[in-house]
Amino acid sequence: MQTTQVAIVGAGPSGLLLGQLLARSGIANVVIEQRSADYVLGRIRAGVLEHTCTDLLEAAGVSARLHAEGLPHDGVCLSFDDRLHRIDLLGLTGKRVTVYGQTEVTRDLMDARRAAALSTVYQADEVRVHDFLDGSAPRVTWVQDGQAHELRADFIAGCDGFHGVCRASVPAEKIALHEKVYPFGWLGVLSDTPPVHEELIYAHHPRGFALCSQRSHTRSRYYVQCSLDDKVENWSDEAFWNELRLRLPAEVAARLVTGASIEKSIAPLRSFVAEPLRFGRLFLVGDAGHIVPPTGAKGLNLAASDVGYLWQALEGFYAGRRGEIDHYSQRALARIWKAERFSWSMTLLLHRFPENGSFGARMQRAELDYLFSSQAAMTALAENYVGLPM
Ligand code: FAS
Ligand code: PHB
């Protein structure tokens, strides 16, 4: 029988960041992941880090490459009516965001965990969680190479994402689920081409939303809004680049450098929150507890702030302040709901909703015109985009 203090289910950014912070606080932990490390690294996800996230990566001791290779961004652009409109994040809030891919964050965390010789189980099958509701000795079981394994812990951190086993193991009567599914997806392309603009561009266009993001000075990440029944195989690289150009201001489209896609995928968009986030000795963290449409660049950043709250709560518990774990769910949810609102509002503002008719389209235009005529409105968007305080 293996034992530890905290069993962490999932080796995405939530699980690895929590494991790293707990270890630096002297709290023993084991990470159990269903996939291989290469598979986890191969998922192309987020690209923009809030200062709250970079602060936690510094506390975890994994920020060296982030500071060396991350791209600080002082502003962000929206485009409509064939024009770019810039929001001065640094001027309006005193803060900036950092462009650094989630893949790199995960790689840095994996390297640090390996260097610290911390216990990580990859390719674990049939992962299950037990006795977390009323027992004081919850267990995680799994099968690997046909061998059954069991881990006893004081606590279980459910860092296993939207489709994980932890939230699914909570009795239905003990959890409330809030969800909104959007009637479109994002078709994303990663390419080894220089970014079309020095800052991100969120494009509102009658043909649909588009986003110009980046991973470095030589690697770009682009998205176009697509229908939910669209398929990646329907989109050649050329078709993607042509559609992207049509949704950008002409002067931006003219300087778009295209190339072969090195990754191409369609992600559905949803808003989702589970309440509460604690069930006895089980805590839900990151995508296991909530999902945001990526329009606000909040998914990874919310996962990081959940980890920050849980790290503080568990550090308090083991330091004798045993009541601190009672505040995790309410503290995390207070920040989660504000990020859900921001991501939802940015999605409604920027995407094409033909079902809302001409009146809906006029409401979007009125909000965009007001936004760029009001310092107060731009400040409100900017302080949400750079990240609300923890
Ligand atoms: P993750 O889903 O990253 O990690 C969960 C881990 O748990 C995975 O490794 C999984 O294999 C493992 N797991 C699942 N079930 C398990 C089980 N039963 N046993 C053991 N392990 C199990 N956010 C942004 O900010 N910007 C974006 O552009 C963006 N794009 C996204 C695109 C897609 C397709 C998706 C799905 C998400 C995107 N996100 C984006 C959000 C994303 O970045 C998440 O917020 C982030 O990965 C959250 O990290 P985790 O909570 O660790 O969850
Ligand atoms: C990305 O770079 O993948 C990205 C950036 C900002 C977003 C969403 C995705 O809002």
Tab-separated table of C-alpha atoms and ligand atoms in Angstrom:
chain	number	residue	atom	x	y	z
A	1	MET	CA	0.000	0.000	0.000
A	2	GLN	CA	1.506	3.308	-1.124
A	3	THR	CA	0.718	6.432	0.926
A	4	THR	CA	1.259	10.151	0.438
A	5	GLN	CA	-0.185	13.409	1.712
A	6	VAL	CA	-1.844	14.635	-1.520
A	7	ALA	CA	-2.808	12.403	-4.462
A	8	ILE	CA	-3.053	14.469	-7.661
A	9	VAL	CA	-5.111	13.011	-10.525
A	10	GLY	CA	-3.994	14.505	-13.862
A	11	ALA	CA	-0.601	15.749	-15.110
A	12	GLY	CA	-1.778	18.777	-17.086
A	13	PRO	CA	-0.771	22.275	-15.962
A	14	SER	CA	-3.069	22.138	-12.890
A	15	GLY	CA	-1.703	18.866	-11.556
A	16	LEU	CA	1.945	19.600	-12.300
A	17	LEU	CA	1.863	23.158	-10.915
A	18	LEU	CA	0.103	21.988	-7.743
A	19	GLY	CA	2.591	19.131	-7.319
A	20	GLN	CA	5.533	21.493	-7.707
A	21	LEU	CA	4.206	24.073	-5.222
A	22	LEU	CA	3.276	21.411	-2.630
A	23	ALA	CA	6.709	19.793	-2.921
A	24	ARG	CA	8.422	23.168	-2.357
A	25	SER	CA	6.288	23.492	0.799
A	26	GLY	CA	7.433	20.056	1.964
A	27	ILE	CA	4.067	18.402	1.269
A	28	ALA	CA	4.437	14.932	-0.268
A	29	ASN	CA	2.404	14.255	-3.398
A	30	VAL	CA	2.013	11.693	-6.203
A	31	VAL	CA	0.637	12.531	-9.685
A	32	ILE	CA	-1.370	9.870	-11.535
A	33	GLU	CA	-1.925	10.540	-15.270
A	34	GLN	CA	-3.821	8.396	-17.768
A	35	ARG	CA	-1.821	9.418	-20.839
A	36	SER	CA	1.896	9.409	-21.678
A	37	ALA	CA	4.030	12.500	-21.047
A	38	ASP	CA	4.512	12.915	-24.820
A	39	TYR	CA	0.750	12.832	-25.375
A	40	VAL	CA	0.201	15.519	-22.724
A	41	LEU	CA	2.922	17.675	-24.305
A	42	GLY	CA	1.431	17.179	-27.778
A	43	ARG	CA	-1.837	18.948	-26.929
A	44	ILE	CA	-1.748	22.497	-28.348
A	45	ARG	CA	-3.728	24.697	-25.975
A	46	ALA	CA	-3.337	28.134	-24.431
A	47	GLY	CA	-0.872	30.871	-25.256
A	48	VAL	CA	-1.404	33.933	-23.038
A	49	LEU	CA	-0.385	34.061	-19.342
A	50	GLU	CA	-1.732	36.547	-16.792
A	51	HIS	CA	0.641	37.998	-14.191
A	52	THR	CA	-1.174	35.873	-11.572
A	53	CYS	CA	-0.060	32.774	-13.508
A	54	THR	CA	3.522	33.920	-14.059
A	55	ASP	CA	3.763	34.839	-10.332
A	56	LEU	CA	2.788	31.260	-9.407
A	57	LEU	CA	5.253	29.785	-11.912
A	58	GLU	CA	7.949	31.920	-10.242
A	59	ALA	CA	6.865	30.632	-6.799
A	60	ALA	CA	7.127	27.099	-8.218
A	61	GLY	CA	10.684	27.785	-9.382
A	62	VAL	CA	9.923	27.092	-13.050
A	63	SER	CA	10.006	30.592	-14.575
A	64	ALA	CA	13.580	30.773	-15.966
A	65	ARG	CA	12.667	29.853	-19.577
A	66	LEU	CA	9.416	31.833	-19.307
A	67	HIS	CA	11.430	34.999	-18.556
A	68	ALA	CA	14.024	34.167	-21.215
A	69	GLU	CA	11.633	33.211	-24.030
A	70	GLY	CA	8.195	34.560	-23.077
A	71	LEU	CA	6.987	37.632	-24.998
A	72	PRO	CA	5.678	40.466	-22.796
A	73	HIS	CA	2.695	42.170	-24.420
A	74	ASP	CA	1.658	45.689	-23.333
A	75	GLY	CA	-1.458	45.806	-25.487
A	76	VAL	CA	-4.030	43.803	-27.430
A	77	CYS	CA	-5.996	44.680	-30.583
A	78	LEU	CA	-9.572	44.215	-31.679
A	79	SER	CA	-10.423	44.665	-35.346
A	80	PHE	CA	-13.710	45.585	-37.018
A	81	ASP	CA	-14.757	47.747	-39.971
A	82	ASP	CA	-11.443	46.993	-41.679
A	83	ARG	CA	-9.485	48.709	-38.875
A	84	LEU	CA	-7.292	47.756	-35.923
A	85	HIS	CA	-8.210	49.203	-32.529
A	86	ARG	CA	-5.609	48.869	-29.752
A	87	ILE	CA	-6.218	48.529	-26.027
A	88	ASP	CA	-3.243	49.796	-24.006
A	89	LEU	CA	-3.156	47.131	-21.267
A	90	LEU	CA	-0.054	48.521	-19.552
A	91	GLY	CA	-1.156	52.151	-19.764
A	92	LEU	CA	-4.651	51.402	-18.458
A	93	THR	CA	-3.784	48.855	-15.737
A	94	GLY	CA	-0.040	49.006	-15.094
A	95	LYS	CA	0.117	45.287	-15.997
A	96	ARG	CA	0.953	43.287	-19.115
A	97	VAL	CA	0.396	39.687	-20.260
A	98	THR	CA	3.049	37.210	-21.411
A	99	VAL	CA	2.803	35.121	-24.572
A	100	TYR	CA	4.223	31.684	-23.701
A	101	GLY	CA	2.567	28.462	-24.877
A	102	GLN	CA	0.898	26.060	-22.454
A	103	THR	CA	3.040	23.336	-24.008
A	104	GLU	CA	6.150	25.153	-22.732
A	105	VAL	CA	4.619	25.681	-19.272
A	106	THR	CA	3.874	21.951	-19.115
A	107	ARG	CA	7.381	21.078	-20.330
A	108	ASP	CA	8.985	23.311	-17.678
A	109	LEU	CA	6.837	21.737	-14.954
A	110	MET	CA	7.598	18.194	-16.155
A	111	ASP	CA	11.342	18.928	-16.195
A	112	ALA	CA	11.206	20.367	-12.668
A	113	ARG	CA	9.220	17.402	-11.347
A	114	ARG	CA	11.693	14.958	-12.906
A	115	ALA	CA	14.665	16.920	-11.499
A	116	ALA	CA	13.121	16.760	-8.029
A	117	ALA	CA	12.570	12.992	-8.491
A	118	LEU	CA	8.909	13.406	-7.536
A	119	SER	CA	6.600	10.447	-8.130
A	120	THR	CA	4.551	10.616	-11.360
A	121	VAL	CA	2.636	7.670	-12.801
A	122	TYR	CA	1.971	8.004	-16.554
A	123	GLN	CA	-0.259	5.730	-18.640
A	124	ALA	CA	-2.343	4.708	-15.626
A	125	ASP	CA	-5.498	2.827	-16.680
A	126	GLU	CA	-8.840	2.565	-14.898
A	127	VAL	CA	-8.050	5.391	-12.474
A	128	ARG	CA	-10.667	5.547	-9.724
A	129	VAL	CA	-11.093	7.654	-6.570
A	130	HIS	CA	-12.603	6.229	-3.370
A	131	ASP	CA	-13.642	7.135	0.227
A	132	PHE	CA	-13.217	10.893	-0.226
A	133	LEU	CA	-16.638	11.968	1.046
A	134	ASP	CA	-16.668	10.895	4.674
A	135	GLY	CA	-13.492	8.881	5.126
A	136	SER	CA	-10.300	10.558	6.312
A	137	ALA	CA	-8.252	8.147	4.211
A	138	PRO	CA	-9.262	8.616	0.568
A	139	ARG	CA	-7.737	6.261	-1.990
A	140	VAL	CA	-6.799	6.349	-5.661
A	141	THR	CA	-6.593	3.053	-7.531
A	142	TRP	CA	-5.382	2.295	-11.045
A	143	VAL	CA	-4.084	-0.491	-13.264
A	144	GLN	CA	-0.725	-0.408	-15.025
A	145	ASP	CA	0.729	-3.224	-17.134
A	146	GLY	CA	-2.025	-5.431	-15.777
A	147	GLN	CA	-0.965	-4.735	-12.188
A	148	ALA	CA	-3.465	-3.192	-9.718
A	149	HIS	CA	-2.187	-0.247	-7.658
A	150	GLU	CA	-3.579	1.640	-4.666
A	151	LEU	CA	-2.512	4.950	-3.114
A	152	ARG	CA	-3.814	6.212	0.227
A	153	ALA	CA	-3.641	9.974	0.837
A	154	ASP	CA	-4.923	12.684	3.167
A	155	PHE	CA	-6.431	14.528	0.184
A	156	ILE	CA	-7.165	14.030	-3.530
A	157	ALA	CA	-6.749	16.926	-5.989
A	158	GLY	CA	-8.922	16.352	-9.068
A	159	CYS	CA	-6.756	17.992	-11.756
A	160	ASP	CA	-8.060	15.657	-14.465
A	161	GLY	CA	-9.772	18.117	-16.787
A	162	PHE	CA	-13.312	18.366	-18.149
A	163	HIS	CA	-13.587	14.688	-19.066
A	164	GLY	CA	-11.838	13.373	-15.954
A	165	VAL	CA	-12.960	10.806	-13.397
A	166	CYS	CA	-12.933	12.989	-10.252
A	167	ARG	CA	-15.941	15.252	-10.889
A	168	ALA	CA	-17.734	12.248	-12.395
A	169	SER	CA	-17.241	10.397	-9.065
A	170	VAL	CA	-19.173	12.994	-7.039
A	171	PRO	CA	-22.780	11.914	-6.290
A	172	ALA	CA	-25.150	13.953	-8.496
A	173	GLU	CA	-27.099	15.290	-5.522
A	174	LYS	CA	-23.968	16.863	-4.044
A	175	ILE	CA	-22.923	18.952	-7.084
A	176	ALA	CA	-24.557	21.729	-9.156
A	177	LEU	CA	-23.521	22.100	-12.815
A	178	HIS	CA	-23.959	25.355	-14.779
A	179	GLU	CA	-23.358	25.176	-18.538
A	180	LYS	CA	-23.738	27.113	-21.767
A	181	VAL	CA	-22.677	25.518	-25.084
A	182	TYR	CA	-21.965	27.946	-27.966
A	183	PRO	CA	-23.290	27.202	-31.490
A	184	PHE	CA	-19.833	27.233	-33.106
A	185	GLY	CA	-16.226	26.077	-32.647
A	186	TRP	CA	-12.716	27.392	-33.250
A	187	LEU	CA	-10.610	25.938	-36.051
A	188	GLY	CA	-7.007	26.475	-34.927
A	189	VAL	CA	-3.768	26.323	-36.923
A	190	LEU	CA	-0.189	26.366	-35.626
A	191	SER	CA	2.458	27.401	-38.187
A	192	ASP	CA	6.165	28.155	-38.203
A	193	THR	CA	5.577	31.601	-39.698
A	194	PRO	CA	6.242	35.034	-38.177
A	195	PRO	CA	3.203	36.572	-36.433
A	196	VAL	CA	1.172	38.924	-38.625
A	197	HIS	CA	1.201	41.631	-35.925
A	198	GLU	CA	3.326	42.363	-32.860
A	199	GLU	CA	0.276	42.008	-30.595
A	200	LEU	CA	-2.761	39.696	-30.635
A	201	ILE	CA	-5.709	40.599	-32.885
A	202	TYR	CA	-9.275	39.558	-31.963
A	203	ALA	CA	-11.218	40.097	-35.204
A	204	HIS	CA	-14.974	40.781	-35.336
A	205	HIS	CA	-16.166	40.282	-38.913
A	206	PRO	CA	-19.492	39.548	-40.694
A	207	ARG	CA	-17.959	36.267	-41.922
A	208	GLY	CA	-17.108	35.280	-38.364
A	209	PHE	CA	-14.567	35.703	-35.580
A	210	ALA	CA	-10.818	35.234	-36.072
A	211	LEU	CA	-7.836	35.442	-33.727
A	212	CYS	CA	-4.200	36.105	-34.584
A	213	SER	CA	-1.993	34.869	-31.741
A	214	GLN	CA	1.587	33.711	-31.480
A	215	ARG	CA	4.038	31.416	-29.666
A	216	SER	CA	7.321	33.168	-30.568
A	217	HIS	CA	8.735	35.543	-33.205
A	218	THR	CA	8.793	32.595	-35.621
A	219	ARG	CA	5.727	30.568	-34.626
A	220	SER	CA	2.095	31.742	-34.953
A	221	ARG	CA	-1.265	30.463	-33.739
A	222	TYR	CA	-4.410	31.444	-35.682
A	223	TYR	CA	-8.108	30.625	-35.220
A	224	VAL	CA	-11.296	31.145	-37.235
A	225	GLN	CA	-14.847	30.625	-35.965
A	226	CYS	CA	-16.333	27.579	-37.673
A	227	SER	CA	-19.614	25.669	-37.523
A	228	LEU	CA	-19.992	22.916	-34.942
A	229	ASP	CA	-20.388	20.269	-37.660
A	230	ASP	CA	-17.280	21.410	-39.510
A	231	LYS	CA	-14.413	18.938	-39.875
A	232	VAL	CA	-10.660	19.583	-39.945
A	233	GLU	CA	-10.425	17.566	-43.177
A	234	ASN	CA	-12.752	20.111	-44.830
A	235	TRP	CA	-10.038	22.740	-44.436
A	236	SER	CA	-6.913	22.705	-46.567
A	237	ASP	CA	-4.166	25.047	-45.396
A	238	GLU	CA	-4.944	27.290	-48.375
A	239	ALA	CA	-8.650	27.430	-47.515
A	240	PHE	CA	-7.764	28.365	-43.932
A	241	TRP	CA	-5.359	31.155	-44.918
A	242	ASN	CA	-7.853	32.566	-47.460
A	243	GLU	CA	-10.658	32.650	-44.860
A	244	LEU	CA	-8.388	34.211	-42.254
A	245	ARG	CA	-7.354	36.967	-44.692
A	246	LEU	CA	-11.023	37.751	-45.436
A	247	ARG	CA	-11.710	38.334	-41.731
A	248	LEU	CA	-8.759	40.674	-41.100
A	249	PRO	CA	-8.301	44.354	-41.998
A	250	ALA	CA	-6.877	44.591	-45.539
A	251	GLU	CA	-3.583	46.138	-44.399
A	252	VAL	CA	-3.102	43.261	-41.939
A	253	ALA	CA	-4.160	40.563	-44.418
A	254	ALA	CA	-1.679	41.962	-46.935
A	255	ARG	CA	1.243	41.187	-44.625
A	256	LEU	CA	0.083	37.737	-43.490
A	257	VAL	CA	2.889	35.200	-43.975
A	258	THR	CA	1.391	31.769	-44.603
A	259	GLY	CA	2.959	28.325	-44.444
A	260	ALA	CA	2.248	24.660	-43.790
A	261	SER	CA	0.138	23.957	-40.711
A	262	ILE	CA	2.040	21.918	-38.108
A	263	GLU	CA	-1.153	21.418	-36.110
A	264	LYS	CA	-4.781	21.881	-37.097
A	265	SER	CA	-7.765	21.155	-34.809
A	266	ILE	CA	-11.316	22.198	-33.992
A	267	ALA	CA	-12.266	22.962	-30.381
A	268	PRO	CA	-15.890	23.348	-29.244
A	269	LEU	CA	-16.715	26.343	-27.035
A	270	ARG	CA	-18.552	26.096	-23.755
A	271	SER	CA	-18.951	27.906	-20.432
A	272	PHE	CA	-19.157	25.497	-17.500
A	273	VAL	CA	-18.865	25.662	-13.708
A	274	ALA	CA	-19.310	22.946	-11.078
A	275	GLU	CA	-20.298	24.022	-7.555
A	276	PRO	CA	-18.922	23.510	-4.994
A	277	LEU	CA	-15.296	22.528	-5.726
A	278	ARG	CA	-14.736	20.543	-2.547
A	279	PHE	CA	-16.299	17.230	-1.517
A	280	GLY	CA	-14.831	16.083	1.794
A	281	ARG	CA	-11.227	15.181	1.002
A	282	LEU	CA	-11.576	15.736	-2.779
A	283	PHE	CA	-10.931	19.118	-4.411
A	284	LEU	CA	-11.683	19.965	-8.080
A	285	VAL	CA	-9.038	22.140	-9.760
A	286	GLY	CA	-8.816	23.756	-13.218
A	287	ASP	CA	-10.799	22.302	-16.116
A	288	ALA	CA	-12.108	19.553	-13.806
A	289	GLY	CA	-14.185	22.298	-12.173
A	290	HIS	CA	-14.812	24.838	-14.931
A	291	ILE	CA	-14.440	25.610	-18.634
A	292	VAL	CA	-14.385	28.983	-20.379
A	293	PRO	CA	-14.590	29.799	-24.100
A	294	PRO	CA	-10.964	30.697	-25.034
A	295	THR	CA	-12.030	34.197	-26.205
A	296	GLY	CA	-10.828	35.724	-22.946
A	297	ALA	CA	-7.582	33.688	-22.684
A	298	LYS	CA	-8.660	32.571	-19.197
A	299	GLY	CA	-8.663	28.742	-19.189
A	300	LEU	CA	-5.077	28.074	-18.221
A	301	ASN	CA	-4.940	31.198	-16.056
A	302	LEU	CA	-8.005	30.150	-14.037
A	303	ALA	CA	-6.476	26.697	-13.541
A	304	ALA	CA	-3.373	28.419	-12.131
A	305	SER	CA	-5.362	30.572	-9.698
A	306	ASP	CA	-7.286	27.506	-8.440
A	307	VAL	CA	-3.896	25.882	-7.810
A	308	GLY	CA	-2.720	28.972	-5.936
A	309	TYR	CA	-5.751	28.904	-3.631
A	310	LEU	CA	-5.475	25.151	-2.984
A	311	TRP	CA	-1.731	25.348	-2.348
A	312	GLN	CA	-2.332	28.073	0.275
A	313	ALA	CA	-5.163	26.042	1.851
A	314	LEU	CA	-3.162	22.798	2.093
A	315	GLU	CA	-0.045	24.615	3.312
A	316	GLY	CA	-2.236	26.094	6.052
A	317	PHE	CA	-3.729	22.707	6.914
A	318	TYR	CA	-0.350	21.061	7.382
A	319	ALA	CA	0.882	24.091	9.341
A	320	GLY	CA	-1.915	23.529	11.855
A	321	ARG	CA	-4.398	26.078	10.446
A	322	ARG	CA	-6.749	23.213	9.623
A	323	GLY	CA	-9.716	25.425	8.748
A	324	GLU	CA	-8.071	26.977	5.676
A	325	ILE	CA	-9.179	24.138	3.409
A	326	ASP	CA	-12.789	25.115	4.207
A	327	HIS	CA	-12.330	28.350	2.211
A	328	TYR	CA	-10.849	26.916	-1.009
A	329	SER	CA	-14.093	26.395	-2.916
A	330	GLN	CA	-15.679	29.754	-2.112
A	331	ARG	CA	-12.435	31.710	-2.795
A	332	ALA	CA	-11.762	29.943	-6.101
A	333	LEU	CA	-15.378	30.247	-7.283
A	334	ALA	CA	-15.440	34.004	-6.602
A	335	ARG	CA	-12.612	34.470	-9.142
A	336	ILE	CA	-13.899	31.757	-11.514
A	337	TRP	CA	-17.308	33.379	-11.974
A	338	LYS	CA	-15.747	36.769	-12.821
A	339	ALA	CA	-13.552	35.119	-15.463
A	340	GLU	CA	-16.566	33.170	-16.754
A	341	ARG	CA	-18.459	36.460	-17.150
A	342	PHE	CA	-15.553	38.111	-18.987
A	343	SER	CA	-15.019	35.147	-21.329
A	344	TRP	CA	-18.759	34.906	-22.031
A	345	SER	CA	-19.044	38.651	-22.724
A	346	MET	CA	-16.018	38.658	-25.079
A	347	THR	CA	-17.492	35.661	-26.922
A	348	LEU	CA	-20.889	37.362	-27.350
A	349	LEU	CA	-19.213	40.585	-28.477
A	350	LEU	CA	-16.846	39.176	-31.081
A	351	HIS	CA	-18.443	36.132	-32.712
A	352	ARG	CA	-21.042	35.957	-35.505
A	353	PHE	CA	-24.490	34.933	-34.197
A	354	PRO	CA	-26.767	34.807	-37.289
A	355	GLU	CA	-29.637	33.623	-35.064
A	356	ASN	CA	-29.582	37.043	-33.361
A	357	GLY	CA	-30.488	38.783	-36.642
A	358	SER	CA	-29.659	42.360	-37.665
A	359	PHE	CA	-30.599	43.772	-34.253
A	360	GLY	CA	-28.067	41.513	-32.540
A	361	ALA	CA	-25.390	42.555	-35.021
A	362	ARG	CA	-26.170	46.225	-34.336
A	363	MET	CA	-25.877	45.627	-30.585
A	364	GLN	CA	-22.369	44.213	-31.130
A	365	ARG	CA	-21.391	47.238	-33.235
A	366	ALA	CA	-22.783	49.652	-30.650
A	367	GLU	CA	-20.786	47.959	-27.896
A	368	LEU	CA	-17.580	48.039	-29.967
A	369	ASP	CA	-18.116	51.744	-30.809
A	370	TYR	CA	-18.777	52.540	-27.142
A	371	LEU	CA	-15.750	50.486	-26.035
A	372	PHE	CA	-13.325	52.525	-28.122
A	373	SER	CA	-14.955	55.841	-27.232
A	374	SER	CA	-14.688	55.288	-23.463
A	375	GLN	CA	-11.541	55.046	-21.333
A	376	ALA	CA	-13.685	53.520	-18.587
A	377	ALA	CA	-14.914	50.762	-20.916
A	378	MET	CA	-11.407	50.030	-22.203
A	379	THR	CA	-10.053	49.976	-18.644
A	380	ALA	CA	-12.740	47.491	-17.614
A	381	LEU	CA	-11.799	45.171	-20.500
A	382	ALA	CA	-8.081	45.630	-19.846
A	383	GLU	CA	-8.212	44.816	-16.123
A	384	ASN	CA	-10.144	41.613	-16.852
A	385	TYR	CA	-7.794	40.633	-19.678
A	386	VAL	CA	-4.560	41.106	-17.657
A	387	GLY	CA	-6.174	39.169	-14.801
A	388	LEU	CA	-8.135	40.245	-11.744
A	389	PRO	CA	-6.231	40.131	-8.444
A	390	MET	CA	-6.108	36.829	-6.570
B	1	FAS	P1	-6.076	19.536	-18.675
B	1	FAS	O1	-7.281	19.017	-19.417
B	1	FAS	O2	-5.040	20.310	-19.401
B	1	FAS	O3	-5.299	18.312	-17.988
B	1	FAS	C1	-6.013	17.259	-17.376
B	1	FAS	C2	-5.118	16.024	-17.392
B	1	FAS	O4	-5.799	14.976	-16.708
B	1	FAS	C3	-4.838	15.535	-18.809
B	1	FAS	O5	-3.457	15.311	-18.973
B	1	FAS	C4	-5.630	14.235	-18.905
B	1	FAS	O6	-5.003	13.266	-19.718
B	1	FAS	C5	-5.666	13.788	-17.460
B	1	FAS	N1	-6.793	12.907	-17.138
B	1	FAS	C6	-8.064	12.978	-17.613
B	1	FAS	N2	-8.813	11.981	-17.086
B	1	FAS	C7	-7.974	11.262	-16.273
B	1	FAS	C8	-8.141	10.111	-15.463
B	1	FAS	N3	-9.320	9.505	-15.380
B	1	FAS	N4	-7.069	9.644	-14.772
B	1	FAS	C9	-5.866	10.275	-14.848
B	1	FAS	N5	-5.632	11.360	-15.602
B	1	FAS	C10	-6.690	11.842	-16.301
B	1	FAS	N6	-7.106	27.986	-22.534
B	1	FAS	C11	-6.639	29.204	-22.839
B	1	FAS	O7	-6.384	29.995	-21.922
B	1	FAS	N7	-6.438	29.556	-24.151
B	1	FAS	C12	-6.672	28.680	-25.188
B	1	FAS	O8	-6.482	28.998	-26.351
B	1	FAS	C13	-7.147	27.389	-24.913
B	1	FAS	N8	-7.374	26.482	-25.919
B	1	FAS	C14	-7.869	25.242	-25.603
B	1	FAS	C15	-8.122	24.283	-26.602
B	1	FAS	C16	-8.644	23.022	-26.260
B	1	FAS	C17	-8.912	21.996	-27.345
B	1	FAS	C18	-8.918	22.707	-24.912
B	1	FAS	C19	-9.519	21.364	-24.542
B	1	FAS	C20	-8.660	23.644	-23.920
B	1	FAS	C21	-8.125	24.909	-24.259
B	1	FAS	N9	-7.838	25.858	-23.281
B	1	FAS	C22	-7.357	27.092	-23.560
B	1	FAS	C23	-8.033	25.566	-21.918
B	1	FAS	C24	-6.851	24.760	-21.457
B	1	FAS	O9	-5.687	25.486	-21.660
B	1	FAS	C25	-7.120	24.409	-20.027
B	1	FAS	O10	-7.613	25.531	-19.297
B	1	FAS	C26	-5.926	23.843	-19.318
B	1	FAS	O11	-5.444	22.767	-20.084
B	1	FAS	C27	-6.382	23.432	-17.928
B	1	FAS	O12	-5.427	22.624	-17.396
B	1	FAS	P2	-5.848	21.375	-16.484
B	1	FAS	O13	-6.858	21.832	-15.482
B	1	FAS	O14	-4.573	20.802	-16.034
B	1	FAS	O15	-6.639	20.380	-17.445
B	2	PHB	C1	-3.630	31.136	-28.155
B	2	PHB	O1	-2.538	31.690	-28.397
B	2	PHB	O2	-3.834	29.914	-28.329
B	2	PHB	C2	-4.764	31.980	-27.612
B	2	PHB	C3	-4.506	33.293	-27.234
B	2	PHB	C4	-5.547	34.070	-26.736
B	2	PHB	C5	-6.820	33.526	-26.639
B	2	PHB	C6	-7.072	32.205	-27.023
B	2	PHB	C7	-6.037	31.430	-27.523
B	2	PHB	O3	-7.839	34.291	-26.161
